[in-house]
Amino acid sequence: IDSNNIRNFSIIAHIDHGKSTLADRIMEFTNTVDDRTAKPQLLDNMTVEKEHGVTVKAQTVTNYYLAKDNQQYVLNLIDTPGHVDFSYEVSKSLSATEGVILLVDATQGVQAQTIANYNLAKAQHIKIMPVINKIDSPNAEVATVKQQILDLDSEFKSADILETSAKNGTGVPELLEAIVANIPAPQVADQAPELKALVFDMTYDSYQGVIVHIRLVAGEIKANQKLVLMNAGKTFDAKAIGIFNPNMVEQDTLYAGEVGYVVTGIKEVNQIRVGDTITTAVAGTAEPVPGYEEATPVVYAGIFPKDDFLAMKSALFKIALNDSSLKIEDDYSDALGQGFRVGFLGNFHLQIIKERLLVEYGVEVITTSPNVTYKVHLKNDKVVSVNNPVNFPNYSDIDYVEEPIVMVTITTLPESVNQVINLSEKYRGVLIDLNNLSNLSNLVQLTYNMPLSEIAYHFFNALKSETHGYATLSMGEITYQPADVVKMTFDINYSNVPQLTFITNRVNAADQSQELVHKLKYAVPRQLYPMPAQAIVEGKVIARVDIPPIRKNAAVSGEKKSISKQQALLRRQSLNKRKAKQLEFELPQSVFDIFLDI
Ligand code: GDP
Ligand code: MG
């Protein structure tokens, strides 16, 4: 097909504004799926996505559309994630497109994530087509929302703003025509140039190896061609090539401007990253496509296998292939064995990865409490970045510590402003700006500097529940500021449990340590002997409880035990009172979960 008849585009929107539903309608109206195979949110095919009702990973689908001008068009739709944790994924998807549909819910209007996504698209200099969705709803306020959209960008014209119901299909035919008319065709060089294809996503298949999702920038790819991933320096044969329609459909050739996949057969996944460029192994391009900026992890947590380290490692690397924002480093713990310290884009991201490990690979993991990265200035003038509390230097060596502070913008309704202010203060936010978005009539925007640790752990959830989901939050740049923080460690039965170490504010340490040891009393599996649980800060025990033994039950249990066995147990109990050593039992995830609620 002529590249003039290709349109590569994404849909961007605030969460729940109807992106996945609109994607379904587009596939239906272009007969990509028939009514029988159509099931809601067809592109959200990860189990975790279905459970959370959000899109986590971008999906691609090629639709064939016969336009009113009687020409056949190829509409490549790249779906994008909608949660704040995943804006990195959004920009990646956008770089493979020439335009976006900016979808706004007629009952909700412009929301924080609408603005954030609009800014991402604007930064890519791609065509933005505003569309008002859910016009069928009795609560739709089309005129108000239209004005909000016009206020976003002086280049928007009232007549260009389309209105749809993704639910019943109203306006979708007009939208398809508008995509053809307004989104530019991909620009491709005229003379047959060398192949240049951007890898914007990847998946792993245990039979076919790595499958790269590509956008051809120049040249063409033929099946069985010898290709090279330029950054990884890996050559391979294109085992199969094709497009997503919406399932994989093989083709003989992919042309410049098209979006599709290449089955590489590569099974070692460690060096391959999205943002790489594919060209031909012989006489290829010398100039790769500009790659992506690396994502900056916001929180770190330890991930340890419940059973098999190698199974966990293999699963985690395969997920990382398709989620380049994960940062993975080796980690080791006496209690939990070999594992990884993993950097995530946020707490929700951590939760999604944990679920993907379980659902997609059957791997159960233990995650330690998440933490941010601290900059520790030592008395010897050295500065160390610490993303693992276990490595936090000894207090006697520390001059001062800096913690990450992030500028957050909270967009909310006037009636929720007081709640937001109270909550932000509770989580150490410093208000720097409050204004009515006079243009966007109904919304108030509050800007805070807030410690990243507060946002990473609790603030986001608290905000959502207190405002009943009506407040939204977007994060800006991270800076570092001095903070009075201390390392809290825990001894159980006089032995240190490194994975329970965490960093906290000095002012909160006393209360938190009391709360934590009392929770440990119930979460730590009881043994035949009593065990103290102690919280230690700067060499001093600041809280302590005794975890009672299960002595009665164990020694005089229903099952018959020989006298000598009972005596052995009792002897061990008294031994344990005296001797500090490594824990003799495993700590369940519930012990680590205690730290998530602090
Ligand atoms: P996404 O988070 O942007 O992908 O939003 P979804 O497509 O998952 O839609 C969120 C909710 O809005 C779902 O319950 C949809 O059924 C509903 N929805 C989507 N489009 C429309 C529409 O045009 N009209 C109405 N009334 N509901 C819609
Ligand atoms: Mg969705």
XYZ file of C-alpha atoms and ligand atoms in Angstrom:
627
model
C 0.000 0.000 0.000
C 1.082 3.546 -0.724
C 2.521 5.208 2.360
C 0.278 8.196 1.584
C -2.608 5.972 2.650
C -1.155 5.060 6.041
C -2.215 6.801 9.251
C -0.341 5.970 12.474
C -2.092 7.307 15.545
C -2.797 6.837 19.252
C -5.677 7.627 21.535
C -4.742 9.540 24.669
C -7.102 10.333 27.520
C -7.598 10.584 31.227
C -8.329 7.189 32.767
C -11.893 5.934 32.184
C -12.656 8.534 29.532
C -13.298 5.711 27.054
C -10.060 5.041 25.179
C -10.325 1.260 25.191
C -14.008 1.378 24.269
C -13.283 3.721 21.357
C -10.475 1.420 20.193
C -13.012 -1.419 20.171
C -15.441 0.652 18.070
C -12.732 1.595 15.564
C -11.839 -2.080 15.121
C -15.496 -2.913 14.696
C -16.270 -0.145 12.170
C -13.256 -1.148 10.073
C -14.250 -4.833 10.279
C -10.952 -5.691 11.932
C -13.037 -7.704 14.331
C -16.516 -8.965 13.614
C -19.338 -8.771 16.115
C -18.774 -12.330 17.217
C -15.159 -11.882 18.249
C -15.754 -8.391 19.619
C -15.568 -8.394 23.358
C -15.123 -5.280 25.429
C -11.617 -3.824 25.682
C -10.100 -6.152 23.156
C -6.706 -4.503 23.342
C -6.385 -4.889 27.106
C -5.354 -8.502 26.771
C -3.129 -8.850 29.809
C -4.991 -10.485 32.684
C -3.773 -7.802 35.077
C -5.148 -5.136 32.757
C -8.564 -6.743 32.779
C -8.509 -7.022 36.568
C -7.524 -3.412 37.148
C -9.507 -2.054 34.202
C -6.508 -0.056 33.049
C -4.171 -0.365 30.117
C -0.647 -1.114 31.260
C 1.097 -1.886 28.014
C 0.670 -0.288 24.637
C -0.935 -2.553 22.068
C -0.953 -2.094 18.337
C -3.592 -2.925 15.787
C -3.749 -2.421 12.030
C -7.189 -1.561 10.620
C -8.117 -1.398 6.910
C -10.543 1.378 6.143
C -12.334 2.154 2.878
C -12.826 5.911 3.070
C -15.491 8.039 1.393
C -12.941 8.948 -1.295
C -13.075 5.249 -2.239
C -9.482 4.695 -1.290
C -8.245 2.012 1.033
C -6.402 3.334 4.107
C -4.308 1.590 6.725
C -5.121 2.920 10.180
C -2.507 1.783 12.675
C -3.848 2.337 16.164
C -1.397 2.230 19.038
C -3.191 2.057 22.372
C -1.528 3.815 25.313
C -1.630 3.288 29.089
C -3.707 5.698 31.138
C -2.308 5.580 34.690
C 0.110 8.268 35.975
C 2.715 5.613 36.664
C 2.937 4.866 32.951
C 3.394 8.195 31.182
C 6.775 6.910 30.048
C 4.980 4.223 28.034
C 2.776 6.907 26.524
C 5.656 8.932 25.116
C 7.199 5.783 23.684
C 4.014 4.942 21.826
C 3.587 8.492 20.563
C 6.993 8.531 18.903
C 5.721 5.842 16.531
C 2.768 7.990 15.421
C 1.987 11.133 13.420
C -1.062 12.094 15.442
C -3.303 11.490 18.434
C -6.954 11.514 19.312
C -7.236 13.484 22.555
C -10.322 11.950 24.091
C -12.270 13.852 26.757
C -15.230 12.473 28.696
C -18.253 14.772 28.240
C -19.373 14.066 31.810
C -15.969 14.733 33.405
C -14.333 17.341 31.226
C -10.635 18.068 30.967
C -8.779 16.357 33.816
C -5.174 16.417 34.997
C -4.171 13.427 32.910
C -5.838 14.976 29.852
C -3.506 17.932 30.250
C -0.463 15.749 30.989
C -1.115 13.606 27.902
C -1.796 16.675 25.791
C 1.607 18.032 26.865
C 3.325 14.756 25.931
C 1.781 14.903 22.456
C 2.571 18.587 22.052
C 6.211 17.879 22.935
C 6.355 15.336 20.093
C 5.005 17.921 17.614
C 2.341 15.565 16.355
C -1.185 16.357 15.197
C -3.696 16.515 18.057
C -7.368 15.830 17.306
C -9.636 16.645 20.253
C -12.725 14.429 20.593
C -15.520 14.629 23.171
C -16.726 11.156 24.173
C -19.759 9.799 26.060
C -22.146 12.273 24.440
C -24.902 9.682 24.917
C -24.712 10.088 28.683
C -27.503 12.077 30.359
C -24.754 13.864 32.332
C -22.896 14.973 29.235
C -22.026 18.681 29.202
C -20.758 18.971 25.690
C -20.700 22.775 25.414
C -18.772 23.269 28.672
C -16.271 20.567 27.814
C -15.821 22.001 24.334
C -14.880 25.354 25.878
C -12.393 23.640 28.225
C -10.753 22.001 25.221
C -10.587 25.256 23.269
C -8.884 26.869 26.262
C -6.189 24.188 26.208
C -4.692 25.169 22.879
C -5.297 28.218 20.726
C -4.782 26.060 17.632
C -7.958 24.091 18.318
C -11.036 25.228 16.382
C -14.542 24.645 17.631
C -15.638 23.118 14.324
C -12.802 20.579 14.472
C -13.812 19.103 17.816
C -15.636 15.852 17.109
C -18.259 14.306 19.346
C -18.579 10.564 19.847
C -20.238 7.898 21.845
C -17.764 5.064 21.949
C -20.517 3.107 23.641
C -23.076 3.196 20.833
C -20.887 4.249 17.914
C -22.311 7.735 17.300
C -19.731 9.924 15.568
C -17.270 7.095 14.976
C -17.681 7.094 11.126
C -17.025 10.859 11.117
C -14.004 10.279 13.345
C -12.536 7.744 10.897
C -12.910 10.235 8.038
C -11.312 12.941 10.177
C -8.335 10.696 10.952
C -7.752 10.208 7.226
C -8.183 13.932 6.541
C -6.203 15.398 9.454
C -3.473 13.046 10.543
C -0.477 13.316 8.214
C 0.732 10.276 6.312
C 4.166 9.076 7.449
C 6.986 10.786 5.625
C 9.215 8.338 3.807
C 12.203 8.966 1.597
C 11.494 8.572 -2.139
C 14.462 6.600 -3.404
C 14.856 3.136 -1.907
C 17.009 3.945 1.117
C 18.521 1.617 3.682
C 16.175 -0.019 6.168
C 15.598 1.892 9.384
C 12.971 0.642 11.858
C 12.292 1.862 15.399
C 11.660 -0.841 18.011
C 8.897 0.649 20.155
C 7.840 -2.470 22.021
C 8.712 -6.127 22.473
C 7.164 -9.335 23.667
C 8.641 -12.736 24.371
C 7.332 -16.053 23.139
C 8.908 -19.242 24.432
C 8.925 -20.799 20.936
C 9.648 -17.775 18.755
C 11.884 -15.809 21.121
C 11.800 -12.030 21.103
C 9.116 -10.456 18.923
C 9.853 -6.798 18.248
C 7.120 -4.292 17.457
C 8.461 -1.850 14.928
C 7.658 1.304 13.072
C 9.465 1.404 9.715
C 11.012 4.804 9.237
C 12.726 4.050 5.924
C 13.228 1.117 3.562
C 11.479 -2.232 3.731
C 11.774 -5.601 5.453
C 11.320 -8.966 3.797
C 10.686 -12.243 5.566
C 13.871 -14.287 6.123
C 16.090 -11.237 5.666
C 19.283 -10.996 7.735
C 18.832 -8.088 10.124
C 20.679 -6.423 12.975
C 19.626 -4.676 16.173
C 22.063 -1.802 16.009
C 22.459 -0.889 19.700
C 22.428 -4.464 20.969
C 24.790 -5.458 18.139
C 22.778 -8.622 17.543
C 22.206 -10.102 14.106
C 19.301 -12.422 13.407
C 17.120 -13.768 10.629
C 13.598 -12.395 10.395
C 11.808 -15.689 11.075
C 8.479 -14.076 10.244
C 7.187 -10.563 9.756
C 3.688 -9.165 9.795
C 1.090 -6.854 11.231
C -1.371 -6.907 14.134
C -4.918 -7.302 12.844
C -5.525 -7.483 15.836
C -3.766 -10.845 16.110
C -0.451 -11.405 14.336
C -0.915 -11.789 10.574
C 2.122 -12.729 8.479
C 3.217 -10.611 5.512
C 5.959 -10.996 2.897
C 7.126 -7.401 3.094
C 6.756 -4.455 5.440
C 7.156 -1.005 3.899
C 8.331 2.386 5.112
C 5.689 4.074 7.265
C 4.109 0.793 8.343
C 3.779 -0.604 11.843
C 4.234 -4.323 12.434
C 6.275 -7.055 14.049
C 9.394 -9.126 13.404
C 9.959 -12.541 14.956
C 13.659 -12.539 15.780
C 14.151 -15.983 17.281
C 16.486 -14.370 19.816
C 16.237 -16.107 23.176
C 18.771 -14.221 25.281
C 16.885 -11.135 26.274
C 19.308 -9.219 28.438
C 20.818 -6.734 25.978
C 17.752 -5.901 23.937
C 15.943 -2.652 24.708
C 13.069 -0.756 23.183
C 14.253 2.305 21.330
C 16.789 0.202 19.367
C 16.985 0.465 15.576
C 16.723 -2.460 13.179
C 18.495 -2.364 9.849
C 19.794 -4.925 7.352
C 22.887 -6.887 8.389
C 24.459 -6.064 5.015
C 24.492 -2.507 3.610
C 22.353 -1.197 6.434
C 21.884 2.360 7.626
C 24.723 4.011 9.520
C 22.385 6.254 11.473
C 20.047 4.763 14.054
C 16.692 6.350 14.873
C 17.049 8.581 17.961
C 16.270 6.279 20.907
C 14.240 6.951 23.980
C 15.238 8.769 27.094
C 15.759 6.334 29.915
C 12.946 6.178 32.425
C 13.772 7.304 35.957
C 12.658 4.833 38.610
C 10.798 6.448 41.481
C 10.659 3.658 44.050
C 12.831 0.653 44.685
C 11.934 -2.621 46.340
C 13.613 -5.952 46.889
C 12.078 -8.853 44.986
C 12.909 -12.343 46.202
C 11.653 -15.711 45.008
C 9.325 -17.731 47.144
C 10.699 -20.906 45.574
C 12.949 -20.834 42.543
C 15.365 -17.970 41.896
C 16.100 -18.972 38.300
C 12.439 -19.125 37.382
C 11.934 -15.683 38.881
C 14.981 -14.281 37.111
C 13.887 -15.559 33.735
C 10.349 -14.225 34.196
C 11.514 -10.836 35.421
C 13.889 -10.353 32.480
C 11.140 -11.263 30.038
C 8.824 -8.723 31.594
C 11.622 -6.138 31.504
C 11.933 -6.738 27.784
C 8.475 -5.396 27.338
C 8.712 -2.847 30.149
C 11.939 -0.977 29.708
C 11.239 1.305 32.665
C 12.171 -1.460 35.118
C 15.674 -1.124 36.524
C 17.046 -4.407 37.832
C 20.086 -4.899 40.070
C 21.294 -7.982 41.929
C 20.454 -8.190 45.605
C 21.145 -10.712 48.323
C 19.644 -11.258 51.737
C 20.579 -13.829 54.365
C 16.921 -14.364 55.129
C 15.533 -14.370 51.596
C 18.485 -15.514 49.520
C 19.334 -14.317 46.037
C 17.041 -11.727 44.549
C 16.860 -8.373 42.816
C 16.554 -4.760 43.760
C 14.118 -3.355 41.229
C 13.338 0.270 40.386
C 9.722 1.073 39.494
C 7.870 4.093 38.134
C 5.619 4.056 41.188
C 3.843 1.835 43.678
C 1.116 0.801 41.272
C 3.801 -0.258 38.806
C 5.335 -2.469 41.515
C 1.973 -4.069 42.175
C 1.379 -4.696 38.455
C 4.790 -6.333 38.009
C 4.209 -8.551 41.023
C 0.898 -9.656 39.550
C 2.344 -10.174 36.082
C 5.028 -12.455 37.570
C 2.312 -14.539 39.167
C -0.323 -14.502 36.430
C 1.906 -14.759 33.349
C 4.740 -16.885 34.727
C 3.354 -18.561 37.844
C 6.172 -17.054 39.912
C 5.385 -16.056 43.476
C 7.665 -13.435 44.987
C 8.329 -11.686 48.262
C 8.626 -7.930 47.923
C 10.229 -5.816 50.600
C 8.918 -2.400 51.520
C 9.456 0.131 48.736
C 11.744 3.097 49.259
C 13.034 6.090 47.370
C 16.665 6.976 46.642
C 18.460 9.074 49.276
C 21.611 11.106 48.781
C 23.780 10.608 51.822
C 26.541 13.157 52.427
C 29.271 11.552 54.514
C 31.626 13.253 56.929
C 34.502 12.383 54.622
C 32.823 14.588 51.967
C 31.750 11.657 49.835
C 28.157 11.481 48.611
C 26.458 8.130 48.145
C 23.120 7.404 46.498
C 21.259 4.806 48.496
C 18.307 2.951 47.043
C 18.550 -0.004 49.416
C 18.050 0.779 53.131
C 20.430 -2.047 54.035
C 23.230 -0.019 52.451
C 22.347 3.150 54.326
C 25.618 4.256 55.979
C 26.196 4.135 59.704
C 24.787 7.216 61.443
C 28.141 8.109 62.909
C 29.575 8.516 59.384
C 26.775 10.730 58.078
C 27.034 14.490 57.766
C 23.539 15.013 56.346
C 20.989 13.307 54.118
C 18.952 14.617 51.193
C 15.650 13.142 50.121
C 13.878 13.437 46.752
C 11.221 16.122 46.560
C 8.820 16.252 43.687
C 6.600 19.010 42.448
C 3.085 17.624 42.189
C 0.119 19.208 40.554
C -3.237 18.192 41.930
C -6.290 19.028 39.921
C -9.588 18.807 41.718
C -13.090 20.186 42.147
C -13.682 23.258 44.357
C -15.552 21.226 46.977
C -12.529 18.953 47.513
C -9.926 21.686 47.916
C -9.987 21.679 51.732
C -9.563 17.932 51.893
C -6.642 18.112 49.490
C -4.961 20.846 51.551
C -5.359 18.915 54.812
C -4.119 15.732 53.279
C -1.139 17.353 51.579
C -0.072 18.947 54.847
C -0.304 15.631 56.609
C 2.073 14.204 54.025
C 4.590 17.042 54.400
C 3.568 18.927 51.260
C 4.525 22.596 50.922
C 1.947 24.559 48.960
C 3.531 26.688 46.252
C 0.557 27.615 44.131
C -3.207 27.435 44.152
C -5.332 28.697 41.318
C -8.682 28.308 39.773
C -8.140 27.151 36.257
C -10.167 30.137 35.128
C -10.201 28.758 31.627
C -11.077 25.244 32.573
C -14.037 26.548 34.503
C -14.711 23.947 37.089
C -11.262 22.887 38.238
C -8.833 24.046 40.898
C -5.148 23.317 40.577
C -2.857 23.043 43.595
C 0.890 22.779 43.260
C 2.981 21.308 46.063
C 6.531 20.364 46.781
C 6.214 17.020 48.483
C 8.654 14.313 49.550
C 8.590 11.579 46.964
C 8.483 8.954 49.703
C 5.078 10.236 50.820
C 3.675 10.031 47.318
C 5.274 6.707 46.586
C 3.785 5.025 49.621
C 0.467 6.511 50.585
C -0.449 9.926 49.386
C -1.831 8.866 46.033
C -4.206 6.293 47.504
C -5.284 8.599 50.311
C -6.000 11.344 47.806
C -8.085 9.080 45.633
C -10.170 7.748 48.496
C -10.715 11.096 50.257
C -11.836 12.855 47.100
C -13.752 9.834 45.806
C -11.540 9.732 42.759
C -12.209 13.333 41.755
C -8.679 14.592 42.301
C -5.871 13.757 39.930
C -2.184 14.097 40.367
C 0.727 14.557 38.030
C 4.364 14.643 39.003
C 7.031 17.012 37.782
C 10.779 17.026 38.192
C 12.522 15.549 41.176
C 14.967 17.647 43.222
C 16.859 16.815 46.415
C 16.524 18.628 49.726
C 18.020 18.011 53.179
C 15.865 15.831 55.408
C 16.201 14.597 58.964
C 15.866 10.889 58.300
C 17.124 7.874 60.209
C 17.607 4.201 59.526
C 15.395 1.876 61.554
C 16.437 -1.762 61.805
C 14.686 -4.721 63.383
C 15.945 -7.624 65.447
C 13.775 -10.636 65.892
C 15.032 -12.990 68.570
C 18.185 -10.862 68.746
C 19.076 -11.382 65.126
C 18.894 -8.591 62.613
C 16.481 -9.051 59.726
C 18.023 -6.867 56.999
C 14.937 -6.916 54.768
C 12.923 -5.154 57.466
C 15.253 -2.161 57.439
C 13.691 1.114 56.431
C 14.400 4.823 56.316
C 12.035 7.221 58.021
C 11.738 10.720 59.419
C 13.233 11.178 62.823
C 10.043 12.817 64.130
C 7.938 9.804 63.159
C 10.390 7.150 64.272
C 9.125 6.719 67.857
C 5.458 6.233 66.924
C 6.209 4.110 63.904
C 8.536 1.785 65.799
C 5.839 1.133 68.433
C 3.262 0.415 65.781
C 5.598 -1.842 63.836
C 6.775 -4.036 66.704
C 3.172 -4.518 67.812
C 2.214 -5.585 64.332
C 5.229 -7.883 64.136
C 3.983 -9.584 67.281
C 1.037 -10.909 65.304
C 2.630 -11.360 61.893
C 5.828 -13.212 62.763
C 5.157 -16.955 62.939
C 5.367 -18.069 66.554
C 8.030 -20.520 67.527
C 8.437 -22.887 70.451
C 10.256 -20.185 72.338
C 9.440 -16.566 73.118
C 11.206 -14.031 70.915
C 11.631 -10.306 71.395
C 11.021 -8.039 68.397
C 13.056 -4.863 68.702
C 13.251 -1.673 66.669
C 16.657 -0.021 66.682
C 17.601 3.508 65.665
C 21.135 4.830 65.885
C 22.262 1.973 68.107
C 19.395 2.261 70.605
C 16.422 -0.023 71.038
C 13.445 2.320 70.800
C 10.617 -0.212 70.872
C 10.222 -3.797 71.934
C 7.549 -6.486 72.244
C 7.755 -10.153 73.060
C 6.360 -12.564 70.562
C 4.848 -15.309 72.698
C 5.784 -18.946 72.126
C 3.486 -21.707 70.951
C 4.993 -23.813 73.692
C 1.793 -25.345 75.012
C 0.494 -26.339 71.629
C 3.741 -27.689 70.356
C 5.073 -29.595 73.309
C 1.739 -30.975 74.454
C 0.085 -31.186 71.066
C -2.575 -33.681 70.067
C -0.183 -35.832 68.141
C 1.797 -38.159 70.290
C 5.377 -37.128 70.687
C 8.016 -39.147 72.463
C 9.218 -37.783 75.769
C 12.669 -37.291 74.341
C 11.311 -35.175 71.471
C 9.452 -32.948 73.905
C 12.555 -32.558 75.969
C 14.568 -31.699 72.910
C 12.111 -28.990 72.026
C 12.152 -27.535 75.494
C 15.902 -27.603 75.577
C 15.975 -25.714 72.314
C 13.635 -23.111 73.705
C 15.950 -22.264 76.530
C 18.933 -22.317 74.233
C 17.283 -19.766 71.995
C 16.818 -17.396 74.836
C 20.510 -17.074 75.251
C 21.827 -17.274 71.763
C 21.533 -14.584 69.115
C 21.766 -15.995 65.618
C 20.084 -16.116 62.291
C 16.354 -16.704 62.183
C 15.565 -20.386 61.842
C 12.301 -19.876 60.029
C 10.966 -18.065 57.004
C 9.121 -14.798 57.217
C 5.883 -14.727 55.212
C 4.950 -11.841 52.891
C 2.507 -10.612 55.548
C 5.483 -9.537 57.668
C 6.822 -7.345 54.857
C 3.345 -6.024 54.114
C 3.241 -4.437 57.583
C 5.734 -1.912 56.302
C 3.495 -0.922 53.417
C 0.903 0.508 55.794
C 3.247 2.732 57.765
P -10.256 3.943 29.359
O -9.781 3.843 30.783
O -10.050 5.310 28.812
O -9.715 2.864 28.466
O -11.846 3.805 29.430
P -12.766 2.577 29.050
O -12.867 2.413 27.567
O -12.330 1.398 29.836
O -14.170 3.138 29.547
C -14.422 3.462 30.893
C -15.901 3.312 31.190
O -16.645 4.266 30.439
C -16.441 1.949 30.814
O -17.374 1.575 31.786
C -17.109 2.196 29.473
O -18.184 1.311 29.245
C -17.630 3.612 29.636
N -17.734 4.311 28.350
C -16.788 4.396 27.389
N -17.231 5.128 26.352
C -18.506 5.500 26.664
C -19.512 6.281 25.975
O -19.336 6.774 24.870
N -20.672 6.471 26.643
C -20.914 5.968 27.870
N -22.106 6.203 28.422
N -20.011 5.227 28.529
C -18.815 4.993 27.930
Mg -8.403 1.316 28.833
